[in-house]
Structures are given as C-alpha cells and as structure tokens.
Short mmCIF file of C-alpha atoms in Angstrom, two decimals:
data_model
loop_
_atom_site.label_atom_id
_atom_site.label_comp_id
_atom_site.label_asym_id
_atom_site.label_seq_id
_atom_site.Cartn_x
_atom_site.Cartn_y
_atom_site.Cartn_z
CA MET A 1 0.00 0.00 0.00
CA GLY A 2 1.28 3.45 -0.90
CA LYS A 3 1.90 6.41 1.33
CA THR A 4 0.36 9.88 1.55
CA LEU A 5 1.19 13.04 3.47
CA SER A 6 -2.06 14.30 4.98
CA VAL A 7 -2.70 17.60 6.77
CA GLU A 8 -5.71 17.93 9.07
CA ARG A 9 -7.06 21.07 10.71
CA THR A 10 -9.55 20.71 13.54
CA ASP A 11 -12.32 23.14 14.51
CA ASP A 12 -10.12 24.65 17.23
CA GLY A 13 -7.39 25.40 14.68
CA THR A 14 -5.03 22.58 15.64
CA VAL A 15 -2.99 21.35 12.66
CA LYS A 16 -1.70 17.80 12.38
CA ALA A 17 0.45 16.56 9.49
CA GLY A 18 1.58 13.00 9.04
CA VAL A 19 2.21 10.16 6.60
CA ILE A 20 -0.72 7.75 6.25
CA ASP A 21 -1.71 4.90 3.93
CA THR A 22 -3.14 5.80 0.54
CA PRO A 23 -6.72 4.64 -0.07
CA SER A 24 -6.91 1.73 -2.50
CA GLY A 25 -8.61 3.87 -5.13
CA GLY A 26 -6.34 6.85 -4.62
CA TRP A 27 -7.36 10.38 -3.62
CA GLY A 28 -10.10 12.36 -5.34
CA ASP A 29 -13.39 11.32 -6.88
CA SER A 30 -13.06 12.78 -10.38
CA GLY A 31 -10.49 13.32 -13.09
CA ILE A 32 -7.52 11.40 -14.46
CA LEU A 33 -6.10 8.76 -12.12
CA VAL A 34 -2.31 9.13 -11.97
CA ASP A 35 0.42 6.97 -10.47
CA CYS A 36 2.20 9.95 -8.93
CA ARG A 37 5.99 9.61 -8.87
CA TYR A 38 6.96 13.14 -7.91
CA SER A 39 5.60 16.44 -6.71
CA SER A 40 7.47 19.58 -5.66
CA LEU A 41 7.63 22.12 -2.86
CA ASN A 42 6.28 25.58 -3.65
CA TYR A 43 5.47 28.49 -1.35
CA LYS A 44 1.78 27.61 -1.53
CA ASP A 45 2.59 24.02 -0.52
CA ALA A 46 4.54 25.29 2.47
CA LEU A 47 1.50 27.31 3.52
CA ALA A 48 -0.74 24.26 3.15
CA LEU A 49 1.66 22.17 5.23
CA SER A 50 1.35 24.76 7.99
CA GLY A 51 -2.46 24.55 7.83
CA ASN A 52 -2.91 28.05 6.40
CA PRO A 53 -6.71 28.42 5.89
CA GLY A 54 -6.22 30.72 2.90
CA VAL A 55 -4.67 27.80 1.00
CA MET A 56 -6.00 24.71 2.76
CA ARG A 57 -9.67 24.70 1.76
CA LEU A 58 -10.48 21.20 3.07
CA PRO A 59 -10.41 20.05 6.70
CA GLN A 60 -8.21 17.17 5.57
CA LEU A 61 -5.96 17.86 2.60
CA VAL A 62 -3.22 16.16 0.64
CA PRO A 63 -0.93 19.09 -0.29
CA GLY A 64 1.07 19.35 -3.49
CA ILE A 65 0.03 21.70 -6.29
CA ASP A 66 2.14 19.67 -8.74
CA VAL A 67 1.65 16.07 -9.86
CA VAL A 68 4.05 14.18 -12.13
CA GLY A 69 3.39 10.55 -12.98
CA HIS A 70 1.95 7.97 -15.34
CA VAL A 71 -1.70 7.68 -16.28
CA ILE A 72 -3.55 4.73 -14.78
CA ASP A 73 -7.02 5.57 -16.04
CA ASP A 74 -8.34 8.53 -18.03
CA PRO A 75 -12.13 8.73 -18.32
CA THR A 76 -11.75 11.73 -20.66
CA GLY A 77 -9.86 9.67 -23.26
CA SER A 78 -7.17 12.34 -23.60
CA PHE A 79 -4.22 10.19 -22.50
CA GLN A 80 -3.15 6.58 -22.81
CA PRO A 81 -2.40 4.37 -19.79
CA GLY A 82 1.28 4.67 -18.93
CA GLN A 83 1.68 8.11 -20.51
CA LEU A 84 3.79 10.55 -18.50
CA VAL A 85 1.78 13.64 -17.56
CA THR A 86 2.03 16.61 -15.25
CA ALA A 87 -0.73 18.61 -13.60
CA ASN A 88 -0.05 22.08 -12.20
CA GLY A 89 -2.53 24.15 -10.22
CA GLY A 90 -6.17 23.55 -11.06
CA GLY A 91 -7.05 23.52 -7.35
CA LEU A 92 -4.59 20.74 -6.49
CA GLY A 93 -3.26 21.05 -2.97
CA GLU A 94 -5.92 23.65 -2.13
CA ARG A 95 -9.55 22.71 -2.80
CA ARG A 96 -8.78 19.18 -4.02
CA HIS A 97 -6.16 16.62 -3.02
CA GLY A 98 -2.72 17.14 -4.54
CA GLY A 99 0.54 15.41 -5.27
CA TYR A 100 1.95 14.37 -1.88
CA THR A 101 0.78 10.82 -2.47
CA ASP A 102 1.41 7.94 -4.83
CA ARG A 103 -2.06 7.87 -6.40
CA VAL A 104 -4.41 10.80 -7.09
CA ARG A 105 -7.01 12.02 -9.57
CA VAL A 106 -6.17 15.28 -11.35
CA PRO A 107 -8.33 17.66 -13.42
CA ARG A 108 -8.07 17.39 -17.21
CA GLU A 109 -7.97 21.16 -17.62
CA ALA A 110 -4.71 21.34 -15.64
CA THR A 111 -2.99 18.28 -17.13
CA VAL A 112 -0.57 18.08 -20.06
CA ALA A 113 1.73 15.45 -21.51
CA VAL A 114 5.32 15.92 -20.40
CA PRO A 115 7.51 16.67 -23.45
CA GLU A 116 9.80 13.79 -24.44
CA GLN A 117 12.91 15.87 -23.73
CA ILE A 118 11.96 16.24 -20.05
CA SER A 119 12.23 13.39 -17.52
CA ALA A 120 9.70 12.84 -14.76
CA HIS A 121 12.13 14.11 -12.13
CA ARG A 122 12.93 17.27 -14.10
CA ALA A 123 9.24 17.87 -14.76
CA ALA A 124 8.74 17.96 -10.99
CA ALA A 125 11.76 20.23 -10.55
CA ILE A 126 10.14 22.59 -13.04
CA GLY A 127 6.70 22.30 -11.46
CA THR A 128 4.35 25.22 -11.08
CA ALA A 129 7.26 27.58 -10.39
CA GLY A 130 9.00 26.85 -13.69
CA TYR A 131 5.76 26.75 -15.59
CA THR A 132 4.85 30.18 -14.17
CA ALA A 133 8.29 31.51 -15.13
CA SER A 134 7.73 30.23 -18.66
CA LEU A 135 4.38 32.01 -18.87
CA CYS A 136 6.08 35.26 -17.86
CA VAL A 137 8.96 34.85 -20.28
CA ARG A 138 6.64 33.96 -23.14
CA TRP A 139 4.76 37.20 -22.60
CA LEU A 140 7.97 39.24 -22.51
CA ARG A 141 9.09 37.66 -25.76
CA HIS A 142 5.65 38.20 -27.32
CA THR A 143 5.73 41.92 -26.54
CA GLY A 144 9.26 42.39 -27.88
CA VAL A 145 11.08 42.82 -24.57
CA ILE A 146 13.84 40.33 -25.36
CA ALA A 147 14.49 41.83 -28.80
CA ARG A 148 14.49 45.33 -27.26
CA CYS A 149 16.96 44.17 -24.63
CA GLN A 150 19.29 42.97 -27.39
CA ASP A 151 18.91 46.23 -29.34
CA THR A 152 19.27 48.71 -26.46
CA GLY A 153 21.42 46.81 -23.99
CA LEU A 154 18.93 47.51 -21.21
CA PRO A 155 18.61 44.30 -19.18
CA VAL A 156 15.53 42.39 -18.10
CA ALA A 157 15.07 42.40 -14.32
CA VAL A 158 13.97 39.34 -12.34
CA THR A 159 12.93 39.93 -8.73
CA GLY A 160 12.84 37.18 -6.14
CA ALA A 161 15.53 35.65 -8.33
CA THR A 162 16.64 32.91 -5.94
CA GLY A 163 13.12 31.46 -5.67
CA GLY A 164 11.66 28.80 -7.91
CA VAL A 165 9.98 31.18 -10.37
CA GLY A 166 12.89 33.60 -10.40
CA SER A 167 15.58 30.95 -10.86
CA VAL A 168 13.89 29.40 -13.89
CA ALA A 169 13.06 32.84 -15.32
CA VAL A 170 16.75 33.81 -15.19
CA MET A 171 17.71 30.58 -16.98
CA LEU A 172 15.07 30.93 -19.71
CA LEU A 173 15.78 34.61 -20.38
CA LYS A 174 19.51 33.94 -20.67
CA SER A 175 18.86 31.04 -23.08
CA LEU A 176 16.66 33.29 -25.24
CA GLY A 177 19.41 35.89 -25.54
CA ALA A 178 18.40 38.46 -22.93
CA THR A 179 20.77 40.21 -20.54
CA VAL A 180 19.46 39.56 -17.04
CA THR A 181 19.66 41.60 -13.84
CA ALA A 182 18.82 39.38 -10.89
CA VAL A 183 17.35 41.03 -7.80
CA THR A 184 17.79 39.40 -4.40
CA SER A 185 17.70 40.46 -0.76
CA ARG A 186 20.90 38.47 -0.16
CA PRO A 187 23.29 39.44 -2.99
CA GLU A 188 26.48 38.52 -1.13
CA GLU A 189 25.20 35.04 -0.37
CA PHE A 190 23.63 34.25 -3.74
CA SER A 191 25.61 36.26 -6.30
CA ASP A 192 27.63 33.25 -7.51
CA TYR A 193 24.48 31.13 -7.71
CA LEU A 194 22.63 33.70 -9.82
CA HIS A 195 25.59 34.29 -12.14
CA ARG A 196 25.72 30.51 -12.62
CA LEU A 197 22.07 30.57 -13.71
CA GLY A 198 22.82 33.26 -16.29
CA ALA A 199 22.45 36.64 -14.60
CA ALA A 200 24.83 39.29 -15.95
CA THR A 201 24.42 41.48 -12.86
CA VAL A 202 23.02 40.96 -9.37
CA ILE A 203 21.57 43.84 -7.34
CA ASP A 204 20.27 44.20 -3.82
CA ALA A 205 16.48 44.12 -3.52
CA ALA A 206 16.74 47.14 -1.26
CA GLU A 207 17.37 49.26 -4.38
CA LEU A 208 13.75 48.67 -5.43
CA SER A 209 11.85 47.96 -2.23
CA GLN A 210 11.35 51.50 -0.89
CA PRO A 211 8.92 54.19 -2.09
CA GLY A 212 10.22 55.92 -5.22
CA LYS A 213 9.32 58.58 -7.75
CA PRO A 214 6.41 57.78 -10.09
CA LEU A 215 8.67 57.98 -13.15
CA GLN A 216 12.41 57.27 -12.97
CA LYS A 217 15.37 56.83 -15.28
CA ALA A 218 14.76 53.98 -17.74
CA ARG A 219 16.84 51.11 -16.46
CA PHE A 220 15.18 47.93 -17.72
CA SER A 221 13.69 46.64 -20.98
CA GLY A 222 11.16 44.73 -18.90
CA ALA A 223 10.89 42.50 -15.88
CA VAL A 224 9.55 39.38 -14.23
CA ASP A 225 8.29 40.39 -10.79
CA CYS A 226 7.57 37.93 -7.99
CA VAL A 227 7.36 40.56 -5.25
CA GLY A 228 4.70 43.24 -5.81
CA SER A 229 4.21 46.40 -3.71
CA HIS A 230 6.93 49.11 -3.91
CA THR A 231 9.23 46.78 -5.85
CA LEU A 232 6.71 46.41 -8.65
CA ALA A 233 5.97 50.15 -8.61
CA ASN A 234 9.68 50.95 -9.00
CA LEU A 235 10.09 48.40 -11.78
CA LEU A 236 7.27 50.06 -13.70
CA ALA A 237 8.83 53.49 -13.11
CA GLN A 238 12.23 52.24 -14.36
CA THR A 239 11.03 50.33 -17.44
CA THR A 240 11.81 51.80 -20.84
CA GLU A 241 9.33 52.81 -23.56
CA GLU A 242 6.95 50.02 -24.64
CA GLY A 243 8.47 47.67 -22.09
CA THR A 244 6.55 44.96 -20.26
CA VAL A 245 6.54 43.84 -16.63
CA ALA A 246 5.07 40.39 -15.99
CA ALA A 247 3.81 40.22 -12.39
CA CYS A 248 3.21 36.83 -10.78
CA GLY A 249 3.81 37.23 -7.05
CA LEU A 250 3.28 39.38 -3.97
CA ALA A 251 6.03 38.43 -1.54
CA GLN A 252 6.44 42.06 -0.47
CA GLY A 253 2.73 42.85 -0.60
CA ALA A 254 -0.44 42.90 -2.66
CA ASP A 255 -0.54 46.69 -2.87
CA LEU A 256 0.69 48.68 -5.87
CA PRO A 257 1.66 52.22 -4.81
CA ALA A 258 2.16 53.52 -8.35
CA THR A 259 0.75 56.15 -10.73
CA VAL A 260 -0.42 56.00 -14.33
CA MET A 261 2.67 57.87 -15.53
CA PRO A 262 4.70 54.86 -16.73
CA PHE A 263 1.69 53.62 -18.68
CA ILE A 264 0.79 56.96 -20.29
CA LEU A 265 4.22 58.53 -20.84
CA ARG A 266 6.18 55.39 -21.76
CA GLY A 267 3.51 52.94 -22.85
CA VAL A 268 4.65 50.39 -20.29
CA ILE A 269 2.58 47.20 -20.10
CA LEU A 270 1.78 45.50 -16.79
CA ARG A 271 0.81 41.90 -17.45
CA GLY A 272 -0.58 39.80 -14.62
CA ILE A 273 0.24 36.08 -14.74
CA ASN A 274 -2.09 33.52 -13.14
CA SER A 275 -0.71 30.04 -13.71
CA VAL A 276 -3.67 28.32 -12.05
CA THR A 277 -6.29 29.23 -14.66
CA GLN A 278 -4.34 28.97 -17.94
CA ASP A 279 -5.97 27.01 -20.73
CA LEU A 280 -4.38 23.87 -22.19
CA ARG A 281 -3.02 25.67 -25.26
CA SER A 282 -1.07 28.09 -23.08
CA ARG A 283 0.12 25.30 -20.78
CA ASN A 284 1.42 23.22 -23.66
CA LYS A 285 3.22 26.21 -25.19
CA SER A 286 4.88 26.98 -21.89
CA TRP A 287 6.12 23.42 -21.46
CA ALA A 288 7.32 23.38 -25.08
CA LEU A 289 9.38 26.51 -24.42
CA MET A 290 11.04 24.83 -21.45
CA ALA A 291 11.69 21.65 -23.41
CA GLU A 292 13.57 23.72 -25.99
CA HIS A 293 15.37 26.29 -23.85
CA LEU A 294 15.75 25.07 -20.26
CA ASP A 295 19.15 23.58 -19.38
CA GLY A 296 18.27 20.28 -17.71
CA GLU A 297 21.70 19.72 -16.19
CA LEU A 298 21.72 23.20 -14.70
CA LEU A 299 18.21 22.60 -13.37
CA ASP A 300 19.50 19.47 -11.64
CA GLU A 301 22.16 21.56 -9.90
CA LEU A 302 19.61 23.87 -8.30
CA THR A 303 17.27 21.03 -7.25
CA GLU A 304 17.14 19.19 -3.93
CA ASP A 305 15.14 16.02 -3.26
CA VAL A 306 13.09 15.27 -0.14
CA ASP A 307 10.68 12.47 0.73
CA LEU A 308 7.26 12.63 2.34
CA ASP A 309 8.73 12.22 5.82
CA HIS A 310 10.83 15.38 5.47
CA VAL A 311 8.81 17.71 3.26
CA ALA A 312 7.05 19.41 6.21
CA ASP A 313 10.42 20.45 7.63
CA ALA A 314 11.47 21.67 4.19
CA GLY A 315 8.24 23.67 3.95
CA ALA A 316 8.96 25.36 7.28
CA GLY A 317 12.41 26.24 6.00
CA LEU A 318 10.93 27.74 2.86
CA LEU A 319 8.56 29.93 4.87
CA ALA A 320 11.50 31.06 7.00
CA GLY A 321 13.49 32.07 3.91
CA ARG A 322 16.15 29.40 4.36
CA ARG A 323 15.69 27.66 1.00
CA HIS A 324 16.34 28.58 -2.62
CA GLY A 325 16.09 26.90 -6.02
CA ARG A 326 13.75 23.96 -6.44
CA THR A 327 12.72 21.05 -4.23
CA VAL A 328 11.40 17.78 -5.65
CA VAL A 329 9.21 15.59 -3.44
CA ALA A 330 9.54 11.86 -4.12
CA THR A 331 6.13 10.23 -3.69
CA GLY A 332 6.10 6.94 -5.58
#
C-alpha cells in the first residue's frame, strides 16, 4: 500500500500533518487517475503544510500543487495508460487533493503530456514555479522585450531571483538571448548562484523595495516580478518605452503604490500572470518553451530532493526564507 502526506485542521485550529496509507482507489473522486511519482515544494505548498486556511480549503488535505506521474485511467480519453503527464494548479493542494501521495485524480484542464525531452524528475523540478516563469517569459518575448533588450542593452530584471519562479526565469531569459539583472535580498550570499544561472548582474532588492518617484530613469527593458508592492511600482517606473513587466507574485505585498505615468508617458505594459487558470493551449506552449530552452543539467544543480517524511520540515524552511532553487518531493 502506498503512502500519503495528509494535513488535518480541527475546529479549534489545531494542525496535524503525518504520513498515512493511501486509499486503495487513490485520492479524489473525479479526473484522471495518476500513479504519482513526484511532486514539488512551492510556497503555496509550504502554507498548506502549515495549515494556512487561505490555501487549505479542506479540513483534511493532501498538499502538493504539482503532480508528475503515469496515467492509470483517463475517463476523458485524452491520454493513454502509462503516458507521463504533469498537472499544475487547477485547485490541487488547495480545494482538491494534490501530489503528496502515490495515487491521485487530477483535473483534465490542468494536465498536459510531459515533453519527451523532459524526464519525470525534471518535470517535478520545473513544477508550477518553472511553468509560471515560462508564462512570464513567453509574454515578454511576445511583446518584444527580449528583442528590445538585445537592441538597447537595457537588461531584463527578475525579482525574487533565488526562488523557484525567479531561478527558472533567469535561466530561460539567458537562453533566449536576454541580458538579465537578478534582484535578491541576499546578494552577497547568492551572487555566484545567480551568475551561474545566467544573470549578468546581481543587485540588492533594497534598491527597489522602498517608495520611489512615479517615473524614474529607464533602467530595464522589462521585468519578471515575484514581489509586488513598492518593488513592482519601482520596476514600472524604471522600465523603458513600450516595455513589459510580468507580475506573478506578492512576496512584499499585494498593494501597488504607483501612478499611471509609466503607462501613459512610456507605454509600459503590466501583465498579470495567473498560472492556475491557464488554458491547455497556453500550458502546452509553456512546457514546449522549457523543453527547448531550459538547461536540464543546470536545473538538476539547483534542485534538492526530499521524501514525504521530510517535506514538512522543508516547507517550514521555505517559509523562514532558508531555501532557494527547487525542491522535488519523491512520492512513488
């Protein structure tokens, strides 16, 4: 019998997490039944492991917003038994059971075939974080940011660059020919790491995290922002004409203390990225981009493996800011 990491929250708010036996039919009552081999650890998973009610929508939940494994049964007829698939988002690990188990049903609308160039382990290392990074980078390329970066020499900024989204974004942008400025709150500690991923320069997050003028000297061709708040406002104020900022996170805050000046005077585009609700066409394009441009060996270097017995500790470390890169959770 397989194993599952379950989190329970009682009426008095007590949270209990532990490894239990997987039900014979797996978790979930609808969708594609998958023999789950791997999941990953994302910030949202760490919140679920702590019992955060904003993420954990069920009194008993199997966390894991990513599922990577082989199809056992597909009532939709979209996949063949044994086919390697991945599901990202779609309510997994929030309002339906996720990937911290060896057998689970996943929604068709969040499930795609893993490209042949990507192994199951690397698909989990990519996970929602890498998939989100790919969505951001695709939008920057679509709006001409990468070409403008090459023409003007103004770099593309990536905030939260040591995190899962940021790390993959740096790698993809470098592979596509962009000059990257990585932004981190710990530049002395992580400068070598970020240069290894492909960043040309590394700057302290403090340069962008305080209130600034509504329009500033053009410094970037565009950006991938995982932070929000004053950081996002300053990125918009420092983006050149017709540049694009793809925003996908709110680590600093959900507020946006900005003005319309960057949008009116420079034509800057602010593009919000929600990886959870993307359609299948967009999901497949994002995975295809990673299959072509993501350095698998470099991805391996920034990935750590944990098992179900140790993922809760890893989640606590992530919430405390002690982890970087990607973490794969072995489940099968």
